[in-house]
Coordinates of C-alpha atoms and ligand atoms in Angstrom, one line a residue:
M29 CA -14.3 -98.9 -100.3
T30 CA -10.6 -98.5 -99.0
K31 CA -8.7 -96.5 -101.2
I32 CA -5.3 -97.0 -99.3
C33 CA -3.7 -100.0 -99.1
V34 CA -1.0 -101.3 -96.8
M35 CA 2.2 -101.9 -98.8
S36 CA 3.8 -105.1 -98.3
E37 CA 7.0 -105.0 -96.4
N38 CA 9.1 -106.0 -99.5
L39 CA 8.2 -103.4 -101.3
A40 CA 8.9 -100.9 -98.5
N41 CA 12.0 -102.0 -98.1
K42 CA 12.6 -101.3 -102.0
I43 CA 11.9 -97.7 -101.3
S44 CA 15.0 -96.1 -99.8
A45 CA 13.5 -94.9 -96.9
G46 CA 16.1 -92.0 -95.4
E47 CA 15.0 -88.5 -94.1
V48 CA 11.7 -88.2 -95.7
V49 CA 10.7 -85.2 -93.4
E50 CA 13.5 -82.7 -93.2
K51 CA 12.1 -79.2 -93.8
V52 CA 8.7 -77.2 -94.1
A53 CA 8.8 -78.2 -97.8
S54 CA 8.8 -81.7 -97.4
V55 CA 5.7 -81.5 -95.2
V56 CA 3.9 -79.0 -97.6
K57 CA 4.9 -81.5 -100.3
E58 CA 3.5 -84.7 -99.1
L59 CA 0.2 -82.9 -98.1
V60 CA -0.2 -81.3 -101.5
E61 CA 0.5 -84.5 -103.2
N62 CA -2.2 -86.1 -101.3
S63 CA -4.5 -83.3 -102.2
I64 CA -3.5 -83.8 -105.9
D65 CA -4.1 -87.6 -105.8
A66 CA -7.3 -86.7 -104.2
L67 CA -8.3 -85.1 -107.5
S68 CA -8.9 -81.8 -106.1
T69 CA -8.7 -78.8 -108.6
D70 CA -8.2 -76.3 -105.5
I71 CA -5.4 -76.3 -103.0
K72 CA -4.8 -73.9 -100.7
V73 CA -1.4 -73.8 -98.5
A74 CA -1.4 -71.2 -95.7
L75 CA 1.7 -70.8 -93.9
T76 CA 2.1 -68.9 -90.5
N77 CA 5.9 -67.6 -90.3
G78 CA 7.3 -69.5 -93.3
G79 CA 5.8 -72.7 -91.9
L80 CA 7.8 -72.6 -88.8
N81 CA 4.7 -71.9 -86.8
G82 CA 1.9 -73.5 -88.4
I83 CA 1.0 -74.9 -92.1
I84 CA -2.3 -75.8 -93.0
V85 CA -3.1 -77.5 -96.5
S86 CA -6.6 -77.6 -97.7
D87 CA -8.4 -78.8 -100.7
N88 CA -11.6 -79.6 -102.7
G89 CA -10.4 -83.2 -103.3
C90 CA -12.6 -86.3 -102.9
G91 CA -11.9 -86.7 -98.9
M92 CA -11.5 -89.6 -97.1
D93 CA -13.6 -91.8 -95.0
K94 CA -12.7 -92.4 -91.4
E95 CA -11.3 -96.0 -92.0
D96 CA -8.9 -94.3 -94.7
A97 CA -7.8 -91.6 -92.4
L98 CA -7.0 -93.7 -89.7
L99 CA -5.1 -95.9 -92.0
A100 CA -3.1 -92.8 -93.5
F101 CA -1.2 -92.4 -90.2
Q102 CA 0.0 -96.2 -90.1
R103 CA 3.2 -97.1 -91.6
H104 CA 3.5 -98.3 -95.1
A105 CA 0.1 -97.3 -95.9
T106 CA -0.3 -95.6 -99.6
S107 CA -2.8 -95.4 -102.0
K108 CA -0.4 -95.4 -104.8
L109 CA 1.6 -98.1 -104.5
L110 CA -0.1 -101.5 -104.8
R111 CA 2.5 -103.7 -106.5
E112 CA 5.9 -104.1 -107.1
D113 CA 5.5 -103.6 -110.7
D114 CA 3.6 -100.3 -109.9
L115 CA 7.2 -98.9 -108.8
F116 CA 8.3 -99.1 -112.5
F117 CA 5.2 -97.3 -113.6
I118 CA 4.7 -94.4 -111.6
D119 CA 2.2 -92.0 -113.2
T120 CA 0.9 -90.2 -109.9
L121 CA 3.4 -88.7 -107.8
G122 CA 3.8 -91.9 -106.3
F123 CA 6.5 -92.8 -103.4
R124 CA 4.5 -92.0 -100.4
G125 CA 3.2 -94.2 -97.5
E126 CA 6.0 -93.2 -94.9
A127 CA 5.9 -89.3 -94.9
L128 CA 2.1 -89.0 -93.4
P129 CA 3.0 -91.1 -90.4
S130 CA 6.3 -89.9 -89.9
I131 CA 5.0 -86.4 -89.7
A132 CA 2.3 -87.1 -87.3
S133 CA 5.3 -88.4 -85.1
V134 CA 7.2 -85.4 -85.0
S135 CA 4.5 -82.7 -84.7
E136 CA 0.8 -82.0 -83.9
V137 CA -1.6 -83.0 -86.7
D138 CA -5.1 -82.2 -87.3
L139 CA -7.1 -83.3 -90.0
T140 CA -10.8 -82.9 -90.9
T141 CA -12.0 -84.6 -93.9
S142 CA -15.4 -85.6 -95.6
T143 CA -16.2 -87.8 -98.7
G144 CA -19.9 -86.1 -98.3
G145 CA -21.5 -87.8 -95.6
V146 CA -20.6 -87.6 -92.0
G147 CA -17.1 -86.1 -92.0
T148 CA -14.0 -87.2 -89.4
H149 CA -11.8 -85.0 -87.4
I150 CA -8.6 -86.6 -86.1
K151 CA -6.0 -85.1 -83.8
I152 CA -2.8 -86.9 -83.6
K153 CA 0.0 -85.6 -81.2
G154 CA 3.7 -87.2 -81.4
G155 CA 2.4 -90.1 -83.2
K156 CA -0.7 -90.9 -80.8
L157 CA -4.0 -90.4 -81.4
I158 CA -5.9 -87.7 -78.8
I159 CA -9.1 -86.8 -80.9
N160 CA -11.1 -89.1 -83.3
E161 CA -14.7 -88.1 -83.6
N162 CA -17.4 -87.2 -86.6
S163 CA -17.6 -83.2 -87.7
D164 CA -19.5 -81.7 -90.6
S165 CA -16.9 -80.6 -92.7
L166 CA -17.2 -80.2 -96.6
V167 CA -16.5 -82.7 -99.3
G168 CA -12.1 -82.1 -99.3
T169 CA -9.5 -82.6 -96.6
K170 CA -7.8 -80.2 -94.6
I171 CA -4.7 -80.7 -92.5
E172 CA -3.0 -78.7 -90.4
V173 CA 0.5 -79.2 -88.9
K174 CA 1.8 -77.4 -85.8
N175 CA 5.1 -77.5 -83.7
L176 CA 7.0 -79.6 -86.3
F177 CA 10.1 -81.2 -84.5
Y178 CA 8.6 -80.1 -81.3
N179 CA 9.8 -83.6 -79.7
T180 CA 13.1 -84.0 -81.7
P181 CA 15.2 -80.9 -80.9
A182 CA 18.0 -82.3 -82.9
R183 CA 16.0 -82.1 -86.2
L184 CA 14.2 -78.8 -84.9
K185 CA 17.7 -77.0 -85.1
Y186 CA 18.3 -77.9 -88.5
L187 CA 15.0 -76.0 -89.7
K188 CA 16.4 -72.9 -91.3
S189 CA 15.2 -69.4 -91.1
E190 CA 11.4 -68.3 -92.1
A191 CA 12.8 -66.6 -95.3
T192 CA 15.1 -69.6 -96.4
E193 CA 12.0 -72.2 -95.5
L194 CA 9.2 -70.3 -97.2
A195 CA 11.2 -69.7 -100.4
N196 CA 11.4 -73.2 -100.5
C197 CA 7.7 -74.2 -100.4
V198 CA 7.3 -70.9 -103.0
S199 CA 9.4 -72.6 -105.3
Y200 CA 7.9 -76.2 -104.7
I201 CA 4.6 -74.8 -105.2
E202 CA 5.5 -72.6 -108.3
K203 CA 6.8 -75.7 -110.0
L204 CA 3.8 -77.7 -109.0
A205 CA 1.7 -75.2 -110.1
L206 CA 3.5 -75.3 -113.4
S207 CA 3.3 -78.9 -113.8
Y208 CA -0.8 -78.8 -113.1
P209 CA -2.0 -75.8 -114.8
N210 CA -5.7 -77.3 -114.5
I211 CA -5.4 -76.8 -110.6
S212 CA -5.8 -73.5 -108.7
F213 CA -2.9 -73.0 -106.4
K214 CA -2.9 -70.5 -103.7
L215 CA -0.1 -70.1 -101.1
T216 CA -0.2 -67.6 -98.4
N217 CA 2.2 -66.3 -95.8
N218 CA 0.8 -65.0 -92.7
D219 CA -2.2 -64.4 -95.0
H220 CA -0.3 -62.7 -97.4
I221 CA -0.5 -64.3 -100.9
V222 CA 2.9 -65.2 -102.5
V223 CA 1.9 -67.4 -105.1
K224 CA -1.5 -67.5 -106.7
T225 CA -2.7 -69.5 -109.8
S226 CA -6.1 -69.7 -111.4
G227 CA -6.3 -73.4 -112.3
S228 CA -7.0 -72.5 -116.4
N229 CA -5.5 -75.3 -117.6
N230 CA -3.6 -72.9 -119.8
L231 CA -0.1 -73.4 -119.6
K232 CA 1.2 -69.8 -120.7
K233 CA -1.3 -68.5 -118.8
T234 CA -0.2 -70.0 -115.7
I235 CA 3.2 -69.0 -116.4
H236 CA 2.1 -65.5 -116.7
E237 CA 0.7 -65.9 -113.1
I238 CA 4.1 -66.9 -111.5
Y239 CA 6.4 -65.0 -113.8
G240 CA 4.5 -61.9 -114.8
L241 CA 3.8 -60.3 -117.8
Q242 CA 7.5 -59.1 -118.5
V243 CA 7.9 -62.9 -119.0
S244 CA 5.0 -64.2 -120.4
S245 CA 4.9 -61.8 -123.4
K246 CA 8.5 -62.9 -124.1
L247 CA 8.1 -66.6 -124.7
L248 CA 8.6 -68.9 -127.5
E249 CA 6.8 -72.0 -128.0
I250 CA 8.4 -75.6 -128.3
K251 CA 6.6 -78.6 -129.7
A252 CA 8.6 -81.5 -130.8
S253 CA 8.6 -85.2 -130.7
N254 CA 10.6 -88.1 -131.7
D255 CA 9.8 -91.5 -131.4
D256 CA 10.3 -91.9 -127.5
Y257 CA 9.5 -88.3 -126.4
D258 CA 7.0 -85.6 -127.0
V259 CA 8.3 -82.2 -125.7
Y260 CA 5.9 -79.2 -125.5
G261 CA 6.1 -75.9 -123.0
Y262 CA 7.9 -72.6 -123.6
I263 CA 11.0 -71.2 -123.5
C264 CA 12.0 -67.3 -122.9
K265 CA 13.5 -65.0 -125.5
P266 CA 17.2 -64.3 -124.7
E267 CA 16.3 -60.5 -123.6
I268 CA 14.7 -62.1 -120.6
L269 CA 17.2 -64.1 -118.4
K270 CA 17.6 -64.8 -115.0
S271 CA 21.1 -65.1 -113.0
N272 CA 20.3 -68.5 -111.7
R273 CA 19.1 -71.8 -112.9
Y274 CA 16.6 -72.0 -111.0
H275 CA 14.1 -71.1 -113.4
M276 CA 14.7 -74.0 -116.0
T277 CA 11.7 -76.4 -115.1
T278 CA 11.4 -79.9 -116.8
I279 CA 8.2 -81.9 -116.2
V280 CA 8.4 -85.2 -117.0
N281 CA 5.0 -87.3 -117.3
G282 CA 3.6 -84.5 -115.1
R283 CA 6.2 -84.8 -112.5
V284 CA 8.6 -81.8 -112.0
V285 CA 12.1 -83.4 -112.1
R286 CA 15.4 -82.4 -111.8
N287 CA 18.3 -83.7 -114.3
N288 CA 21.4 -82.1 -115.0
E289 CA 21.7 -83.4 -118.1
L290 CA 18.6 -81.6 -119.4
N291 CA 19.4 -78.9 -117.8
K292 CA 22.8 -78.3 -119.4
A293 CA 21.1 -79.2 -122.5
I294 CA 18.7 -76.3 -122.5
N295 CA 20.9 -73.9 -121.4
D296 CA 23.9 -75.0 -124.3
A297 CA 20.8 -74.5 -126.5
Y298 CA 20.9 -70.8 -126.1
Y299 CA 24.8 -70.9 -126.7
T300 CA 25.6 -67.6 -128.2
Y301 CA 22.5 -66.4 -127.5
K302 CA 22.9 -65.3 -124.1
P303 CA 26.2 -64.7 -121.9
D304 CA 27.5 -67.8 -119.6
I305 CA 26.5 -66.5 -116.5
K306 CA 22.8 -65.8 -117.0
F307 CA 20.1 -68.6 -117.5
P308 CA 17.1 -69.0 -119.2
I309 CA 13.4 -69.3 -117.8
V310 CA 11.9 -72.5 -119.5
V311 CA 8.8 -74.4 -118.6
L312 CA 8.6 -77.6 -120.5
K313 CA 6.7 -80.7 -120.5
I314 CA 8.0 -83.9 -121.4
N315 CA 5.9 -87.1 -122.0
T316 CA 7.4 -90.4 -122.8
D317 CA 6.7 -94.0 -122.2
P318 CA 7.0 -94.7 -118.3
T319 CA 9.2 -97.6 -118.9
L320 CA 12.0 -95.1 -120.3
I321 CA 11.7 -94.0 -116.7
D322 CA 14.1 -95.4 -113.9
V323 CA 12.5 -93.6 -110.7
N324 CA 14.4 -96.4 -108.2
I325 CA 15.9 -93.1 -106.7
H326 CA 15.8 -91.5 -103.2
P327 CA 12.2 -90.8 -102.8
T328 CA 12.7 -87.3 -101.6
K329 CA 14.8 -86.5 -104.4
Q330 CA 13.0 -85.1 -107.8
D331 CA 15.9 -86.8 -109.7
I332 CA 15.1 -89.6 -111.9
K333 CA 17.1 -91.6 -114.8
L334 CA 15.8 -91.6 -118.4
S335 CA 16.6 -94.3 -121.1
K336 CA 17.4 -93.0 -124.5
I337 CA 18.0 -89.7 -123.1
S338 CA 20.6 -88.5 -125.9
G339 CA 17.4 -88.5 -128.2
L340 CA 15.9 -86.2 -125.9
I341 CA 18.6 -84.1 -125.6
E342 CA 18.9 -83.7 -129.2
L343 CA 15.3 -83.2 -129.6
L344 CA 15.3 -80.5 -127.1
T345 CA 18.7 -78.9 -128.3
S346 CA 17.1 -78.9 -131.9
S347 CA 14.1 -77.4 -130.8
I348 CA 14.9 -74.7 -128.7
K349 CA 17.9 -73.5 -131.0
D350 CA 15.4 -73.5 -134.0
A351 CA 12.7 -71.4 -131.8
L352 CA 15.6 -68.8 -131.0
Y353 CA 16.6 -68.7 -134.4
K354 CA 13.3 -68.0 -136.0
N355 CA 12.7 -65.5 -133.5
L356 CA 16.1 -63.5 -133.9
L357 CA 15.2 -59.8 -133.4
V358 CA 17.8 -56.8 -132.8
P359 CA 16.8 -55.7 -129.4
S360 CA 15.1 -52.3 -129.4
A361 CA 16.8 -49.5 -127.0
V362 CA 13.8 -49.0 -125.0
E363 CA 12.8 -52.4 -124.4
R364 CA 16.6 -53.4 -123.5
L365 CA 16.4 -50.3 -121.1
E366 CA 13.6 -52.0 -119.4
A367 CA 14.8 -55.1 -119.3
T368 CA 18.1 -54.5 -117.7
T369 CA 16.4 -52.2 -115.1
D370 CA 16.6 -55.8 -113.5
I371 CA 14.6 -55.2 -110.1
I372 CA 15.4 -58.0 -107.6
T373 CA 12.2 -58.8 -105.5
K374 CA 12.5 -60.3 -102.3
Q375 CA 11.1 -63.2 -103.8
E376 CA 14.2 -63.4 -106.7
I377 CA 16.5 -63.1 -103.2
Q378 CA 14.7 -66.0 -101.5
N379 CA 15.0 -68.1 -104.7
I380 CA 18.6 -67.5 -105.0
I381 CA 18.9 -68.6 -101.4
A382 CA 16.8 -71.7 -102.0
E383 CA 19.0 -72.2 -105.0
K384 CA 22.4 -71.9 -103.3
E385 CA 21.0 -74.5 -100.8
T386 CA 19.9 -77.1 -103.2
I387 CA 23.3 -76.7 -105.0
N388 CA 25.1 -77.2 -101.8
N389 CA 22.8 -80.4 -101.1
N390 CA 23.7 -81.8 -104.5
D391 CA 27.4 -81.5 -104.2
N392 CA 28.2 -85.2 -104.5
N393 CA 25.8 -85.3 -107.6
T394 CA 28.7 -85.5 -110.0
Q395 CA 27.3 -83.9 -113.1
T396 CA 27.0 -86.3 -115.9
E397 CA 29.0 -85.2 -118.8
F398 CA 27.7 -86.0 -122.2
N399 CA 28.4 -85.4 -125.8
F400 CA 26.3 -84.1 -128.6
F401 CA 25.9 -86.3 -131.7
V402 CA 28.5 -84.8 -134.1
E403 CA 26.8 -85.5 -137.5
E404 CA 23.4 -84.2 -136.1
K405 CA 25.0 -81.1 -135.1
E406 CA 26.8 -80.6 -138.0
K407 CA 23.5 -80.9 -140.3
E408 CA 21.9 -77.8 -138.6
L409 CA 23.9 -75.0 -140.0
P410 CA 23.1 -75.5 -143.7
N411 CA 19.2 -75.8 -142.1
I412 CA 20.2 -72.1 -140.6
V413 CA 21.6 -70.7 -143.4
E414 CA 18.4 -71.9 -145.8
E415 CA 15.9 -70.4 -143.3
N416 CA 17.8 -66.9 -143.0
K417 CA 16.7 -65.0 -145.9
E418 CA 14.5 -62.6 -144.0
I419 CA 17.1 -61.3 -142.0
K420 CA 19.6 -60.8 -144.7
K421 CA 17.2 -57.9 -146.0
L422 CA 18.3 -55.9 -143.0
K423 CA 20.6 -53.1 -144.4
L424 CA 22.6 -50.4 -142.1
Y425 CA 24.1 -47.5 -143.4
P426 CA 26.8 -45.9 -141.3
V427 CA 27.0 -42.1 -140.7
G428 CA 29.9 -42.2 -138.0
A429 CA 31.3 -43.7 -134.8
V430 CA 31.7 -42.8 -131.1
H431 CA 35.2 -43.0 -129.4
G432 CA 36.0 -45.4 -132.3
T433 CA 34.3 -47.9 -130.8
Y434 CA 30.3 -47.7 -131.2
I435 CA 29.5 -47.1 -135.2
I436 CA 26.3 -45.4 -135.4
A437 CA 24.3 -46.6 -138.5
E438 CA 20.5 -45.7 -139.9
N439 CA 18.1 -46.9 -142.4
E440 CA 14.6 -46.3 -142.9
E441 CA 13.2 -47.9 -139.8
G442 CA 15.5 -46.0 -137.5
M443 CA 18.9 -45.9 -135.5
Y444 CA 21.4 -48.4 -134.6
L445 CA 24.4 -48.4 -132.1
I446 CA 26.9 -51.3 -133.4
D447 CA 29.9 -52.4 -131.2
Q448 CA 32.4 -52.8 -133.8
H449 CA 34.7 -55.4 -132.2
A450 CA 31.3 -57.6 -131.2
A451 CA 30.2 -57.0 -134.6
Q452 CA 33.6 -58.4 -136.3
E453 CA 34.0 -61.1 -133.5
R454 CA 30.6 -62.7 -135.0
I455 CA 31.7 -62.3 -138.7
N456 CA 35.2 -63.9 -137.8
Y457 CA 33.6 -66.7 -135.3
E458 CA 31.2 -68.0 -138.4
K459 CA 34.1 -67.8 -140.6
F460 CA 36.5 -69.6 -138.4
F461 CA 33.6 -72.3 -137.4
N462 CA 32.9 -73.0 -140.8
A463 CA 36.3 -73.1 -141.9
L464 CA 37.2 -75.7 -138.9
K465 CA 34.6 -78.0 -140.1
E466 CA 35.1 -78.1 -143.6
S467 CA 36.6 -81.5 -145.2
E468 CA 38.6 -80.0 -147.6
V469 CA 41.4 -77.8 -145.8
Y470 CA 43.5 -75.7 -147.9
K471 CA 47.1 -75.4 -146.2
T472 CA 50.3 -73.5 -146.6
A473 CA 53.8 -74.0 -145.5
T474 CA 55.0 -71.7 -142.4
L475 CA 56.8 -68.7 -143.5
F476 CA 59.0 -68.5 -140.4
P477 CA 59.9 -72.0 -138.2
I478 CA 57.2 -71.8 -135.4
T479 CA 58.6 -74.3 -132.8
I480 CA 56.3 -75.4 -129.5
E481 CA 57.9 -76.2 -126.3
L482 CA 55.8 -77.9 -123.3
S483 CA 56.3 -79.7 -120.7
S484 CA 55.8 -83.5 -120.4
S485 CA 52.5 -83.8 -119.4
E486 CA 51.5 -81.2 -122.2
A487 CA 53.4 -82.7 -124.5
L488 CA 51.6 -86.2 -123.8
I489 CA 48.2 -84.7 -124.2
L490 CA 49.4 -83.1 -127.7
K491 CA 50.7 -86.0 -129.0
E492 CA 47.0 -87.6 -128.6
H493 CA 45.9 -85.1 -130.7
L494 CA 48.1 -84.9 -133.7
E495 CA 46.3 -86.4 -136.2
F496 CA 42.9 -84.3 -135.1
L497 CA 45.2 -81.5 -135.8
N498 CA 46.2 -82.3 -139.1
S499 CA 42.7 -83.1 -139.9
I500 CA 42.1 -79.4 -139.4
G501 CA 45.2 -78.6 -141.2
F502 CA 47.9 -78.1 -138.6
I503 CA 50.9 -80.4 -139.6
L504 CA 53.3 -80.8 -136.5
E505 CA 56.1 -82.6 -136.0
E506 CA 57.9 -84.1 -132.9
F507 CA 61.4 -82.0 -132.9
G508 CA 63.3 -83.1 -129.9
I509 CA 62.1 -83.7 -126.2
N510 CA 58.6 -81.9 -125.5
T511 CA 59.0 -79.7 -128.7
F512 CA 57.1 -79.6 -131.9
K513 CA 57.6 -78.0 -134.9
V514 CA 54.5 -76.4 -137.1
L515 CA 55.4 -77.1 -140.7
E516 CA 52.1 -76.5 -142.4
H517 CA 48.8 -74.3 -141.1
P518 CA 45.5 -73.7 -142.7
T519 CA 45.3 -70.7 -145.2
W520 CA 42.4 -69.1 -143.5
L521 CA 44.5 -68.1 -140.2
L522 CA 44.9 -64.2 -140.5
Q523 CA 48.1 -63.0 -141.8
G524 CA 50.6 -61.6 -139.2
Y525 CA 48.7 -63.5 -136.2
E526 CA 49.5 -67.4 -137.3
E527 CA 51.7 -68.2 -134.4
E528 CA 49.8 -66.7 -131.8
S529 CA 46.8 -68.7 -133.4
I530 CA 48.4 -71.9 -133.6
R531 CA 49.6 -71.2 -129.9
R532 CA 45.9 -70.5 -128.7
I533 CA 44.8 -73.6 -130.5
I534 CA 47.4 -75.8 -128.8
D535 CA 46.7 -74.3 -125.2
L536 CA 43.1 -74.9 -125.8
I537 CA 43.7 -78.7 -127.0
I538 CA 45.6 -79.0 -123.9
S539 CA 43.3 -77.5 -121.6
Y540 CA 40.6 -80.3 -122.5
G541 CA 43.1 -82.9 -121.0
N542 CA 41.5 -86.1 -121.4
K543 CA 37.9 -84.9 -122.3
F544 CA 38.4 -83.7 -125.6
D545 CA 35.2 -82.8 -127.3
P546 CA 35.8 -81.9 -131.0
I547 CA 32.2 -79.9 -131.3
K548 CA 33.4 -77.8 -128.0
F549 CA 36.7 -77.4 -129.3
R550 CA 35.7 -76.3 -132.6
E551 CA 33.2 -73.7 -131.2
N552 CA 35.9 -72.2 -128.6
A553 CA 38.9 -72.3 -130.8
S554 CA 36.7 -70.1 -133.4
I555 CA 35.5 -67.7 -130.1
T556 CA 39.0 -67.3 -129.0
L557 CA 40.6 -66.5 -132.4
A558 CA 37.4 -64.6 -133.3
C559 CA 38.0 -62.3 -130.1
K560 CA 42.0 -62.3 -130.8
M561 CA 41.6 -60.9 -134.6
S562 CA 38.8 -58.7 -134.5
I563 CA 39.0 -54.8 -134.5
K564 CA 39.3 -53.4 -131.0
A565 CA 37.3 -50.7 -129.3
N566 CA 39.1 -47.2 -129.5
M567 CA 40.4 -47.9 -133.1
H568 CA 39.1 -45.4 -135.8
I569 CA 38.1 -47.0 -139.0
S570 CA 36.9 -45.4 -142.2
L571 CA 33.4 -45.2 -143.3
D572 CA 34.4 -47.2 -145.8
A573 CA 35.6 -50.0 -143.7
M574 CA 32.4 -49.8 -141.5
T575 CA 29.9 -50.1 -144.6
I576 CA 32.2 -53.5 -145.3
L577 CA 31.6 -54.3 -141.7
L578 CA 27.9 -53.8 -141.3
D579 CA 27.3 -55.5 -144.8
E580 CA 29.2 -58.6 -143.5
L581 CA 27.6 -58.5 -140.1
V582 CA 24.1 -58.8 -141.5
K583 CA 25.1 -61.3 -143.5
T584 CA 25.8 -63.6 -140.8
D585 CA 23.7 -66.3 -139.0
N586 CA 22.8 -64.2 -136.0
P587 CA 24.2 -60.7 -136.5
Y588 CA 22.8 -59.6 -133.2
N589 CA 24.9 -61.4 -130.8
C590 CA 28.4 -61.7 -130.8
P591 CA 29.9 -65.6 -129.7
H592 CA 30.2 -64.4 -126.0
G593 CA 26.5 -63.8 -126.3
R594 CA 26.5 -60.2 -125.7
P595 CA 24.8 -58.0 -128.0
T596 CA 26.3 -56.7 -131.3
M597 CA 23.5 -53.9 -132.0
I598 CA 20.9 -51.9 -130.4
K599 CA 18.1 -50.3 -132.3
F600 CA 16.7 -47.0 -131.5
T601 CA 13.3 -47.3 -133.9
N602 CA 12.0 -43.9 -135.5
Y603 CA 9.4 -44.2 -132.9
D604 CA 11.3 -44.7 -130.1
L605 CA 13.3 -41.4 -131.2
E606 CA 10.2 -39.3 -131.3
R607 CA 9.1 -40.6 -128.2
M608 CA 12.6 -39.7 -126.3
F609 CA 12.0 -36.2 -127.8
K610 CA 8.6 -35.9 -127.0
R611 CA 7.4 -35.4 -130.5
V612 CA 5.0 -37.9 -129.8
M613 CA 3.5 -38.6 -126.3
N614 CA 3.1 -41.8 -124.9
Ligands
ZN7 ZN1 36.0 -60.1 -127.9
ZN8 ZN1 32.3 -61.2 -127.8

């Protein structure tokens, strides 16, 4: 039976051709995806010098008979796309039919394959069949690609360095291994193992095999559904973060995809749990009805478009926030020291290189802006307050302070160091955030006249938002050309800081230009005001003031991070202390 059919010309034209083969990783991708489609459970990729001097992919899949093997090197032969309709229901890795002939036309390909009976050995060089003979191989397929682009010097020079080509292959195989935990993958470079997974069909174990124990021991499980989407997978706790976005993996219907909106939503869900410049490790499998996926995008790109994406974003955001919230824990001093040692491996460096290239290649993909559903976000806070009773039992007793900056506190569990600015910033942030979303606003008239002078363009933007300012308690009146007078302000502004606070709020509104988003405004205004109005470092406060500060801190929704995502406190458990002083060994 012939498994590979020749595509109709019409269908072929519907698939935007473009540059299907452009680097080592695109060859690896093509070959490995063929192995997956052949139902392999064990796939080995052996590279020589990052693939520049040879790529071998071998599998234990169903193999091909001679007819299929020869057909596979013809243009537009594919086993996946049979009818036009199939384009919209791609469950397999899809799209191909051009890549294998393209690869064979610019390299030397050696194929041995068998379905169980007599095997086939084919050799093609520069698109020409050189050898076609029987072989005695085992069931499965082994393809070797050598001398890539030997006959197209223009393309040859676009191949990157060994490290970069290798990094691209590693990142691809890692992501594939995460989407197929049931398949065992092994990637070697010059006989050194770079990636190896066991095919255990256990996602957590696969994450462990790729990222190691430090990551796999800090995972939180995510499981959520709505009418259209099911989400399952793992996210890392905020103690383990990476300095690049590369480690957010989203797999839609078994296929690793790159979607800026999803990545942004995932990263934003960590808001205030982490600094902006750090990114989480996330592996999420998203399953949905294939009709919601628009795959009619360039074949080599992992980009897809999803219908009803706002529902998915909402689902991701709420489930990640929920998981992070339920696992709030004060970072232990010892763990934190270990975590921040942050040894950068060669692999990390390569990943960063790969990441940079991806970003450069995607410069023209404008990041789609999106808005959260305002009402849904507003519902979150009361829920959080409900569940937070556990944390509020924490009690901290101050014993002093270091340099008027770090409060030392104790309780029965151990010793704590608290950054007094960060602590008060968290308290004020929540206070202001809540005040800004209150529907009933208590206002007071300004004690001294406050006038705001702006440039013409700034004044135009501000005029657009006078009503919004009104709704949060700031009553402004136009007062001459490009000048506004503040008549009333909300009572929650800190005394003595009224004018500065108002100026900061107006600056913030103007900075958004025509992209004003009330939710982002509320968050950013709360952070700015909280930072400004909180006690600074090097300010000595009394023990009583410390007691009040710590009592208020433990009552907040997230006492462990300031709104910028930095830690407010570090804990030394009694055991940590005993260990440090060698009162206990191990
Ligand atoms: Zn600050
Ligand atoms: Zn801060």
